[in-house]
Short mmCIF file of C-alpha atoms and ligand atoms in Angstrom, two decimals:
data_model
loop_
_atom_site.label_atom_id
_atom_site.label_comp_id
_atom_site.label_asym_id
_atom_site.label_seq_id
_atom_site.Cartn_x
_atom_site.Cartn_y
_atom_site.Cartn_z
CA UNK A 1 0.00 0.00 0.00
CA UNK A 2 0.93 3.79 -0.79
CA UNK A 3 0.68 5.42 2.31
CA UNK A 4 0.72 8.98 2.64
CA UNK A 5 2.13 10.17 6.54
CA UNK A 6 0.57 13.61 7.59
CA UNK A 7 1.97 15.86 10.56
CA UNK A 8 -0.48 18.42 10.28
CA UNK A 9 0.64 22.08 12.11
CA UNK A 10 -0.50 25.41 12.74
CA UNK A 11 1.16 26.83 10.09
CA UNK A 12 3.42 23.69 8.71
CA UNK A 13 2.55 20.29 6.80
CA UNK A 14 5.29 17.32 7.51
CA UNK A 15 4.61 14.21 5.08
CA UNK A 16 6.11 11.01 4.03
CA UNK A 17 5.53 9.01 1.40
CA UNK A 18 5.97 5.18 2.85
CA UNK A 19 5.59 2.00 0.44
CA UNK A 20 4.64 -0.89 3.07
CA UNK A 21 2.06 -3.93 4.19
CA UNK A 22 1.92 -6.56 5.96
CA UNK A 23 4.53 -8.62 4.18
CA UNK A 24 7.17 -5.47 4.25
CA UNK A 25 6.69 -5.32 7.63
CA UNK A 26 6.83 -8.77 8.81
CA UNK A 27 10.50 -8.61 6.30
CA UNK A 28 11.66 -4.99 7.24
CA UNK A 29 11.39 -4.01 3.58
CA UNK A 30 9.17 -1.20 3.76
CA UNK A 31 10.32 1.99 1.05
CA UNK A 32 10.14 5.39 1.48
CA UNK A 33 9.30 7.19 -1.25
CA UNK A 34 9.48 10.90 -0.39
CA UNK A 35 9.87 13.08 2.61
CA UNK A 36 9.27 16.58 2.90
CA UNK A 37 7.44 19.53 4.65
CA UNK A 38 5.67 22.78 3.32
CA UNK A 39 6.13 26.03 6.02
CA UNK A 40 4.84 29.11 6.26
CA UNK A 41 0.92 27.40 5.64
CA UNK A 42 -1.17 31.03 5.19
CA UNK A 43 0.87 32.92 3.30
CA UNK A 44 3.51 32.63 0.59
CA UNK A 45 4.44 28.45 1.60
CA UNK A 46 7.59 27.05 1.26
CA UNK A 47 8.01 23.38 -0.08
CA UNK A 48 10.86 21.44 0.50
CA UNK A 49 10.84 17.60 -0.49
CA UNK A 50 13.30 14.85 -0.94
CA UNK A 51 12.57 12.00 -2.86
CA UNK A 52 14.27 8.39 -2.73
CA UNK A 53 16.93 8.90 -5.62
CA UNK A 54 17.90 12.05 -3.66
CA UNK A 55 16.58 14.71 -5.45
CA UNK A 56 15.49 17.37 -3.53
CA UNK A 57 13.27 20.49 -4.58
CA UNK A 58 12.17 23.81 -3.33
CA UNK A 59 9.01 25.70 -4.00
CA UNK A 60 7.29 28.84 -2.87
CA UNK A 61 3.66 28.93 -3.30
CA UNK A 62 1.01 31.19 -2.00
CA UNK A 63 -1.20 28.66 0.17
CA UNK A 64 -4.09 30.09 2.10
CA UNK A 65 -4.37 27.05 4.32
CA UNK A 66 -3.59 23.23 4.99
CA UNK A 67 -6.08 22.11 2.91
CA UNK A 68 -4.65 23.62 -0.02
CA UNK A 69 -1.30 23.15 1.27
CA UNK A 70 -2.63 19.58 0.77
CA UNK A 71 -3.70 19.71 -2.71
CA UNK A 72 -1.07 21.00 -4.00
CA UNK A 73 1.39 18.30 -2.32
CA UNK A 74 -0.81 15.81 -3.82
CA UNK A 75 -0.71 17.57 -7.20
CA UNK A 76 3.51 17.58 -6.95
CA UNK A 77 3.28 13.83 -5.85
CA UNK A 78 1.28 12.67 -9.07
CA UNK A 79 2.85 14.81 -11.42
CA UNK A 80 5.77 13.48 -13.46
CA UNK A 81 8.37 16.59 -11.96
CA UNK A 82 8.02 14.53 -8.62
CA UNK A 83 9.82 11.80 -10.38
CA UNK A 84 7.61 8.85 -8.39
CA UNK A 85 7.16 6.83 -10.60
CA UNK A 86 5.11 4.39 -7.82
CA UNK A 87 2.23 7.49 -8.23
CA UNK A 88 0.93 8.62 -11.21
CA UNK A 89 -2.61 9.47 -10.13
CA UNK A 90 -4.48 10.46 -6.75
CA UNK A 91 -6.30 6.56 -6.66
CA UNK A 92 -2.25 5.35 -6.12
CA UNK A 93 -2.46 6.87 -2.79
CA UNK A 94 -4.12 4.09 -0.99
CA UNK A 95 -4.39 5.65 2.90
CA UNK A 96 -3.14 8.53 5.20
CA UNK A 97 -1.96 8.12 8.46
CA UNK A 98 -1.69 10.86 10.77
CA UNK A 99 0.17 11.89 13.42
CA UNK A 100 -2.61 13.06 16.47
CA UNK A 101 -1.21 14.34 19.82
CA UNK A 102 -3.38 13.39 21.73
CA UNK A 103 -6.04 10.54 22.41
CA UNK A 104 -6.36 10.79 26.20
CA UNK A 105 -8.22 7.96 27.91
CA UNK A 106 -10.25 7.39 24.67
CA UNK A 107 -7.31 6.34 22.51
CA UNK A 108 -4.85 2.76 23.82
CA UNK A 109 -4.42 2.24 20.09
CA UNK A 110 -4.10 4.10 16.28
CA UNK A 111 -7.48 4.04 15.06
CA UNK A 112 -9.10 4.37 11.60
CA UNK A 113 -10.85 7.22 11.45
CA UNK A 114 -14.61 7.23 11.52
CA UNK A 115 -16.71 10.19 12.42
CA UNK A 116 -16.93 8.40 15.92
CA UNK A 117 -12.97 8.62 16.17
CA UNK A 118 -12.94 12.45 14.96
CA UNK A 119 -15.49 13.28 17.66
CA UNK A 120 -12.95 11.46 20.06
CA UNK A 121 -10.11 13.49 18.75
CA UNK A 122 -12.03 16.54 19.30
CA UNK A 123 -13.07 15.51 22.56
CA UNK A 124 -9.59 15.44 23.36
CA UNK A 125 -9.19 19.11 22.25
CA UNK A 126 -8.93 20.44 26.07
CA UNK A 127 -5.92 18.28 26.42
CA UNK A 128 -4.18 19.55 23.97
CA UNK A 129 -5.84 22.88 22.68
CA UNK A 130 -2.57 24.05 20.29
CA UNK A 131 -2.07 20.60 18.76
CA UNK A 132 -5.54 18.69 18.31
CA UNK A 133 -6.70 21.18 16.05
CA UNK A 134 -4.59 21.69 13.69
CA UNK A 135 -4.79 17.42 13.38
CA UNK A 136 -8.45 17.69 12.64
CA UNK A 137 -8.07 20.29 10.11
CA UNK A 138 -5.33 17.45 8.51
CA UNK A 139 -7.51 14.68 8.69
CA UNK A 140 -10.55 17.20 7.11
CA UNK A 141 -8.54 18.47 4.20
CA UNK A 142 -7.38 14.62 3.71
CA UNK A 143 -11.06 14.17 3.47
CA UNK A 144 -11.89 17.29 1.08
CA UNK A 145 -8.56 15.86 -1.33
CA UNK A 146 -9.19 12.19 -1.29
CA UNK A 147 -12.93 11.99 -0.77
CA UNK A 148 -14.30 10.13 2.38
CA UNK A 149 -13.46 6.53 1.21
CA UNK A 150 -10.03 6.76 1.23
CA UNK A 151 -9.37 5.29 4.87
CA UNK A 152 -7.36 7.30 7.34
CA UNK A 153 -5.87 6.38 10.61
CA UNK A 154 -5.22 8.45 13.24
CA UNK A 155 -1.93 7.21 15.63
CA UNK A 156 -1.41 8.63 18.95
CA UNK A 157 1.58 10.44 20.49
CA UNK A 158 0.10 9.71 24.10
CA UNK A 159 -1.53 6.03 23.31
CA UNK A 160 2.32 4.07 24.43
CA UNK A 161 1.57 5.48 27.67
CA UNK A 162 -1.91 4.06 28.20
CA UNK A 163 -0.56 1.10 30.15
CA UNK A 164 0.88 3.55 32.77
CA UNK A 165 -0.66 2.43 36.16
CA UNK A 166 -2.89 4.91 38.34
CA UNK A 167 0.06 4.83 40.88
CA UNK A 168 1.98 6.74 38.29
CA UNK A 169 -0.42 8.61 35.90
CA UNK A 170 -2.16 10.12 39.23
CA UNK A 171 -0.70 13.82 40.16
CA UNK A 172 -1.34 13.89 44.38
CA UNK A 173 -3.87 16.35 43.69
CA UNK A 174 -7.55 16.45 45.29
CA UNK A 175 -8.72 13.53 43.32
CA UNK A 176 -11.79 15.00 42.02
CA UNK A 177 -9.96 17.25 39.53
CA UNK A 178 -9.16 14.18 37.66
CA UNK A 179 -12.58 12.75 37.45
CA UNK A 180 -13.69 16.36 36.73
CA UNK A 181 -11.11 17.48 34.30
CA UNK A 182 -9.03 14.66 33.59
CA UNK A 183 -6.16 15.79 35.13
CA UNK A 184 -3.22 13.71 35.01
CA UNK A 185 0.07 12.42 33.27
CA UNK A 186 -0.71 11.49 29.99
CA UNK A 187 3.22 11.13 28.58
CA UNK A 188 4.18 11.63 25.18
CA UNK A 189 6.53 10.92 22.26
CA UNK A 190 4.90 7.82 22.37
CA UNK A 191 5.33 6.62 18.87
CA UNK A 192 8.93 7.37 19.10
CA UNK A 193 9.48 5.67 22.47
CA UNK A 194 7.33 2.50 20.94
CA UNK A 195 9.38 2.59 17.69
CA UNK A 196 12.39 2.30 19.80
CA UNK A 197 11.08 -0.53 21.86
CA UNK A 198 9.95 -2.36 18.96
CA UNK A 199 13.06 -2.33 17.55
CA UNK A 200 14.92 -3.18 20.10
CA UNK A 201 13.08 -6.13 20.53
CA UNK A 202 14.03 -7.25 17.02
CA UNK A 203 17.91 -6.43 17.46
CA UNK A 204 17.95 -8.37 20.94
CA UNK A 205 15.61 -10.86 19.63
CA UNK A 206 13.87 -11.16 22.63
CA UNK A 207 9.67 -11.27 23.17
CA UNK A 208 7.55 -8.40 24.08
CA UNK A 209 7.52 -9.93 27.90
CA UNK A 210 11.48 -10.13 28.18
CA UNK A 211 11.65 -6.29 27.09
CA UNK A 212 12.63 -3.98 30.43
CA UNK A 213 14.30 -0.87 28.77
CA UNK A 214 14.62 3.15 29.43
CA UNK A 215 14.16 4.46 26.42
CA UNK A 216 15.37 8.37 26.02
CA UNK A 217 14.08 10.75 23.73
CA UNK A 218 16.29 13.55 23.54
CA UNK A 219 15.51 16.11 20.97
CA UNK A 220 13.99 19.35 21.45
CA UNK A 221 11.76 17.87 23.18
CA UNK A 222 13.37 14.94 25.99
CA UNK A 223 11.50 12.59 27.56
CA UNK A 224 12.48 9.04 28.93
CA UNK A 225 9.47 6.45 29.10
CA UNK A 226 10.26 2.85 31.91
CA UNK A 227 9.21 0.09 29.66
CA UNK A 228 7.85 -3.84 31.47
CA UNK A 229 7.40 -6.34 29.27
CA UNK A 230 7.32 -4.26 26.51
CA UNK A 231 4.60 -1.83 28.01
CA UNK A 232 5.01 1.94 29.09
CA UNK A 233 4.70 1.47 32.82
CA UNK A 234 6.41 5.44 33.68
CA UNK A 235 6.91 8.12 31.66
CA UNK A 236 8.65 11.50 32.05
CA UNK A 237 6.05 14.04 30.76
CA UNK A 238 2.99 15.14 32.30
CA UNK A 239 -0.51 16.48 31.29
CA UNK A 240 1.66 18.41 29.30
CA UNK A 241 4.76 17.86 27.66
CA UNK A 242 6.39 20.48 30.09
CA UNK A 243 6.89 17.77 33.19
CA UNK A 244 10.42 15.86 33.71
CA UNK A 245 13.34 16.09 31.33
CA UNK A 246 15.20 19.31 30.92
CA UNK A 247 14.69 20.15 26.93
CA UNK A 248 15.90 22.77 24.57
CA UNK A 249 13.55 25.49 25.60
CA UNK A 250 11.63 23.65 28.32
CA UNK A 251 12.31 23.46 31.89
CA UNK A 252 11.44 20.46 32.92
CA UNK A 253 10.21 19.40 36.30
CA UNK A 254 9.76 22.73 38.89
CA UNK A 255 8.18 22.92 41.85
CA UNK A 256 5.11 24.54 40.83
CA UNK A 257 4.80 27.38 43.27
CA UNK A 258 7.36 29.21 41.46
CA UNK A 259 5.07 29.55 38.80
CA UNK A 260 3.14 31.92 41.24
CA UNK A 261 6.37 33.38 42.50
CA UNK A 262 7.44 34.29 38.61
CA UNK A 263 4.35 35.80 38.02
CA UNK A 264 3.90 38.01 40.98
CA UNK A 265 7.69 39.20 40.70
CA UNK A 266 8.14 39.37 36.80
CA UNK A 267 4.44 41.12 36.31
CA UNK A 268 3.56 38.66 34.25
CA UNK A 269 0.23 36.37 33.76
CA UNK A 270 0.34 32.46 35.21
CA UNK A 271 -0.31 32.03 30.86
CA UNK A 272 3.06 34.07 30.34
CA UNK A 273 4.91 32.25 33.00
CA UNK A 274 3.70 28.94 31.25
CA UNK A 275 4.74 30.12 28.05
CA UNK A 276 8.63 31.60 29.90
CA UNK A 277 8.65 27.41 31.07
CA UNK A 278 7.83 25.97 27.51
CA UNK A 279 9.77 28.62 25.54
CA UNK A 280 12.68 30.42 27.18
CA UNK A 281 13.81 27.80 29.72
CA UNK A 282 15.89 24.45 29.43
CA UNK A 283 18.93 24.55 27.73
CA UNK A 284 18.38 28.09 26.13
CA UNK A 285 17.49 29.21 29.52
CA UNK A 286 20.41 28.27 31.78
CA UNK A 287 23.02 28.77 28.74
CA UNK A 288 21.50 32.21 28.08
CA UNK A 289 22.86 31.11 24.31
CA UNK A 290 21.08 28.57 22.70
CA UNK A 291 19.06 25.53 22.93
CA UNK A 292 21.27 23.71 20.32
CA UNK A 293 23.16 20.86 21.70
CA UNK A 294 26.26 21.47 18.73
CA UNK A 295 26.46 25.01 19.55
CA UNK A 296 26.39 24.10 23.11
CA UNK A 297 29.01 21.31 23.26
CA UNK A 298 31.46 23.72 20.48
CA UNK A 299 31.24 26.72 23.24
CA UNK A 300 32.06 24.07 26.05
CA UNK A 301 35.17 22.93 24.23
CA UNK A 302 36.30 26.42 22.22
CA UNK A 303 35.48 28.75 25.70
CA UNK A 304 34.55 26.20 28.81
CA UNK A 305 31.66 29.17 29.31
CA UNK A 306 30.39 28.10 32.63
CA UNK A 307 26.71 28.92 32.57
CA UNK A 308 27.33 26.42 28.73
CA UNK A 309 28.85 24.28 31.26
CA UNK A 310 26.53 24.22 33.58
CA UNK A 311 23.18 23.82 31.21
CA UNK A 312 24.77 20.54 29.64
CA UNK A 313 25.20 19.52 33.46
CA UNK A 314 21.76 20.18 34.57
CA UNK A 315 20.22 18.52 31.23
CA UNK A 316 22.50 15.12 32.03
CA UNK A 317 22.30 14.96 35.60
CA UNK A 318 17.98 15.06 35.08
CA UNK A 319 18.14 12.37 32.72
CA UNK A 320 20.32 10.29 35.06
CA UNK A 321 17.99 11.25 37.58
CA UNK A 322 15.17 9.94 35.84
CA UNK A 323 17.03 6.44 34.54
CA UNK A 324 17.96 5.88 38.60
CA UNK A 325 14.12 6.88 39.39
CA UNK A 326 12.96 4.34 36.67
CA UNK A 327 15.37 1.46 37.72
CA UNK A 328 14.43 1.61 41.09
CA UNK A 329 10.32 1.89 39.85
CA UNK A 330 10.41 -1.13 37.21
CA UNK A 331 12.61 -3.65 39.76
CA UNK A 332 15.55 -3.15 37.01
CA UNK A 333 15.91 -2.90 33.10
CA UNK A 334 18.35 -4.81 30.73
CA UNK A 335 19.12 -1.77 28.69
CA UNK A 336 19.12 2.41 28.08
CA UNK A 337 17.72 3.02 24.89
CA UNK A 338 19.04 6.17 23.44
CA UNK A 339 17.00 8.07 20.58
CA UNK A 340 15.77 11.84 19.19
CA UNK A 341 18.48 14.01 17.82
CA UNK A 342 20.49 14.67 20.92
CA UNK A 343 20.42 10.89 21.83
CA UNK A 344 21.34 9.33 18.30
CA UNK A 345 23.77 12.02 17.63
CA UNK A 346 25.86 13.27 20.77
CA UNK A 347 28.64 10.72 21.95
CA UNK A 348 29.40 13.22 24.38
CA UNK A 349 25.87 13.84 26.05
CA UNK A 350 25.56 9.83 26.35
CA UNK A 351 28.66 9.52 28.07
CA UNK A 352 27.79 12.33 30.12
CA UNK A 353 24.25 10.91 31.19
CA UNK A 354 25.88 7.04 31.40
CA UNK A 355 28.36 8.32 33.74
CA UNK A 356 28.37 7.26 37.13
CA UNK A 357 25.83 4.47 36.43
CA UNK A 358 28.26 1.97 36.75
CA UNK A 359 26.55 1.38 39.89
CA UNK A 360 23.86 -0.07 38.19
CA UNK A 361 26.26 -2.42 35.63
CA UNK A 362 26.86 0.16 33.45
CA UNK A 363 29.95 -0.01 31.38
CA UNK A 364 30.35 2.45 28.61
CA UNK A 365 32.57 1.33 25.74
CA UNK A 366 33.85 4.65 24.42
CA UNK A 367 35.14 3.77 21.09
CA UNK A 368 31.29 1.97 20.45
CA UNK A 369 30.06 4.98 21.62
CA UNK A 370 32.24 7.47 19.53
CA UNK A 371 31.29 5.47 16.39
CA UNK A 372 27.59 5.40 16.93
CA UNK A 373 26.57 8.93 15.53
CA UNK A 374 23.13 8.65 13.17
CA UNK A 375 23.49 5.23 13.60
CA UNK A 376 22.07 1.55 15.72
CA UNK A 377 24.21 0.09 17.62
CA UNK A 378 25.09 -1.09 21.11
CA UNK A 379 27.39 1.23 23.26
CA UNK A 380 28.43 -0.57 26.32
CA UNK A 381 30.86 -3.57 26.75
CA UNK A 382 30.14 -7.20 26.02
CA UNK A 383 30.33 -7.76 30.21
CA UNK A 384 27.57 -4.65 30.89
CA UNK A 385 25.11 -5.99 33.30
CA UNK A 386 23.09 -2.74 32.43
CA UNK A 387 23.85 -2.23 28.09
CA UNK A 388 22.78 1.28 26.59
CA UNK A 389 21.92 1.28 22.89
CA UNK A 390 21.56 4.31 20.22
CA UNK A 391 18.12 3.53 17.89
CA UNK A 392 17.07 6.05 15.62
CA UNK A 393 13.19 6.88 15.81
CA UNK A 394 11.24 6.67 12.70
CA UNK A 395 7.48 7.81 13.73
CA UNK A 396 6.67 7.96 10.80
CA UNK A 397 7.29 4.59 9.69
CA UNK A 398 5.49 3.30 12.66
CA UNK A 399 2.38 5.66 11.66
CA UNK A 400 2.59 4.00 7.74
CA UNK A 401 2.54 0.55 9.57
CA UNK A 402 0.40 0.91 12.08
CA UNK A 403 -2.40 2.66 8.81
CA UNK A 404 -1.80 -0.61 7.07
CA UNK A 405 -2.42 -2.84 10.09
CA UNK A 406 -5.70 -0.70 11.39
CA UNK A 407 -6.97 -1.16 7.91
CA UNK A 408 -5.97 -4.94 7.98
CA UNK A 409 -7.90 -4.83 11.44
CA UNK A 410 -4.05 -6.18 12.81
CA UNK A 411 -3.38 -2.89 14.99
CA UNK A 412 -3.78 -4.53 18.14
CA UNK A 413 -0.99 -4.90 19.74
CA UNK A 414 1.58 -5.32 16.81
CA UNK A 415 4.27 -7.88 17.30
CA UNK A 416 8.08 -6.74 16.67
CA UNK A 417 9.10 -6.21 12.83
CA UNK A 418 12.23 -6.06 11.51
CA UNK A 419 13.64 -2.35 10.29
CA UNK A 420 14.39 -1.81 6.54
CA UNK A 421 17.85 -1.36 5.50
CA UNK A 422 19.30 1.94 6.15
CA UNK A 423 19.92 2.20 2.30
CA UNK A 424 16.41 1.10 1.73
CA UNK A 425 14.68 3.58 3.43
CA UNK A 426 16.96 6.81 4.90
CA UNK A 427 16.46 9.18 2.53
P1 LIG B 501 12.70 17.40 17.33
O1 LIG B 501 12.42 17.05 18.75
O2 LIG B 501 12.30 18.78 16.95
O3 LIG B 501 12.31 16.31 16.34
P2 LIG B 501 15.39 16.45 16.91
O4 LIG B 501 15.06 15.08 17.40
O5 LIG B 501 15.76 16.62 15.49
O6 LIG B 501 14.27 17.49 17.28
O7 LIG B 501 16.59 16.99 17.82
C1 LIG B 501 17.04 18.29 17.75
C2 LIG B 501 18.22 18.42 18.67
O8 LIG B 501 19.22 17.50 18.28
C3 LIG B 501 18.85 19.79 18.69
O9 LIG B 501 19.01 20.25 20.02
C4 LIG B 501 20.23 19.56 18.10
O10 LIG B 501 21.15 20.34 18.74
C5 LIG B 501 20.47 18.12 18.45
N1 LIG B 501 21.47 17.54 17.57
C6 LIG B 501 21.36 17.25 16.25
N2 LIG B 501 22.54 16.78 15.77
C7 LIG B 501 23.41 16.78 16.82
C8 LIG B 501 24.79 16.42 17.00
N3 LIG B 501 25.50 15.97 15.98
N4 LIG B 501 25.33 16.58 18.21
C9 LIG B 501 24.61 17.05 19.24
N5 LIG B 501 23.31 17.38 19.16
C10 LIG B 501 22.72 17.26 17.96
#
């Protein structure tokens, strides 16, 4: 099947182009066939796409919104200047999968989308007011383009964390504001942190039940999820995806009176103090410089700057924190699972967060470790009781799989698949 990914933004469209079905994913040999994302949705857009022989184009359109953003994508994909040969008219799309943020209680699994499942979605708007949105309006104009037979599937960011237990989803709050507002952790990157597991699975070749891992995503965006038998039993974000890791502009865990504190001494509103936590804190916050982990490490080593310094020390030490925290909550894991663009790319962060956990059997093999940029691999010693591996996410892979298996009515519970070749599918 032809299955076209959507990542539907306020003002952005992120899509993929992913050849795959059952078969390709039982064998790893799914194909990407393009990748690309239009910005600046509302005004004069820019395209940018890449396509599997490596040809990459740039376009600037005026597009008045996503749904024309949409049409016009489509229009590029079946026209002979795309050079996909796979697609030569709109019926050679076969289904759209879409990223969703979030499916709160409603959603465990992807879904294909019915009008029941869109009025879920959109129940789900209070839990994610910025985000949900702008995923209906995708899944709308995916409608309006392909006409409403073309089955869609909606996967969740927050549906990995489902299996969380109350013990750890419940914020000690008065426990009426869940059951009234459905307050609580909900976790995210989950399709990243499942990805991850998956696939780790497959390299160990071990079952779903023999899986105990920490997986870390560390991108803009960090978050570490404690996985059980191959189930999200702990995860590092909140109701929001402001709680736990220190991130590139987020602060991570606070104590949340000094939200009240901020406000009251900076003049600001409790929303402009939320926004100061999401925006100007984290690594950009404590460097005063950047929230770019290159920039950051290259000012370490050309200048030893010590608030630099000290922002790559506060981001580490959190995320050791949170493996120790983890360990100690799951009775143990076999393995660190190291992802997102920090995590597959930074030797040095790794070693900095691995540090010190020799405690818990953790041997760092530095030369593995240098090596593994962009790349899978293990990066601790044969004799680790406690191994860390690097696994680089593909969400949206696991969104073109998990369309075709909702449409094969396989989406429950998927067992582990094999990865395609990097050469088959990096693009
Ligand atoms: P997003 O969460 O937006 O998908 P990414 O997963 O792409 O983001 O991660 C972005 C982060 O990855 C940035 O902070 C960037 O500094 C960091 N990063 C990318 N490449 C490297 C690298 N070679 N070394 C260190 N950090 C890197």
């Amino acid at each position: 099947m032809n299955v076209l990914v959507l990542n539907s933004g306020s003002s952005s469209l992120k899509f993929q182009l992913i050849v795959t079905d059952l078969d390709s994913i039982s064998q790893g040999k799914d194909v990407r066939l393009c990748r690309g994302q239009i910005e600046r949705i509302g005004g004069e857009a820019i395209t940018a796409v890449q396509t599997r022989q490596g040809l990459r184009q740039k376009f600037t359109v005026s597009l008045p919104d996503i749904s024309a953003a949409l049409e016009y994508l489509v229009h590029w994909i079946v026209s002979d200047a795309s050079g996909i040969a796979e697609i030569q008219a709109i019926g050679d799309i076969d289904a759209v999968g879409h990223r969703v943020v979030h499916g709160g209680e409603l959603f465990a699994e992807s879904a294909v989308i019915t009008d029941e499942v869109l009025k879920g979605i959109e129940e789900c708007i209070d839990l994610a007011p910025l985000h949900n949105p702008n995923n209906i309006k995708g899944i709308l104009a995916a409608r309006q383009v392909f006409g409403p037979k073309l089955p869609q599937v909606a996967v969740f960011d927050t549906s990995f964390h489902q299996s969380i237990p109350e013990q750890a989803f419940l914020y000690a709050v008065p426990y009426h504001l869940y059951r009234r507002h459905h307050i609580r952790r909900y976790g995210f990157h989950g399709t990243s942190h499942r990805y991850v597991t998956e696939r780790y699975r497959v390299l160990r070749a071990v079952s779903k039940e023999q899986t105990h891992v920490i997986t870390l995503h560390l991108g803009n965006g960090c978050s570490a999820a404690a996985v059980r038998e191959g189930r999200s039993v702990d995860t590092s974000m909140g109701m929001t995806p402001l709680e736990g890791l220190v991130m590139g502009t987020r602060s991570g865990d606070v104590d949340p009176a000094v939200v009240n504190l901020i406000a009251i001494k900076e003049g600001l509103s409790t929303h402009e103090v939320e926004a100061l936590l999401n925006t100007q804190s984290g690594l950009l916050g404590i460097s005063g410089l950047t929230n770019d982990v290159r920039v950051l490490l290259e000012e370490l080593r050309d200048h030893d700057d010590r608030r630099v310094r000290l922002a790559i020390e506060i981001f580490c030490y959190r995320a050791r924190k949170y493996i120790g925290a983890f360990l100690a909550c799951m009775g143990g894991a076999d393995a660190i699972v190291f992802t997102g663009g920090i995590g597959e790319n930074s030797p040095a962060i790794r070693a900095r967060i691995c540090e010190a956990l020799e405690w818990a059997g953790l041997k760092l093999d530095d030369s593995r470790n240098d090596q593994t940029v962009g790349l899978e691999g293990q990066i601790t010693t044969e004799s680790s009781r406690l191994h860390a591996f690097v696994i680089p996410t593909d969400e949206e892979l696991l969104i073109a799989r998990d369309t075709v298996r909702c449409i094969k009515g396989e989406c429950h519970d998927s067992q582990a698949e094999r990865s395609p070749k990097a050469e088959e599918l990096r693009i």
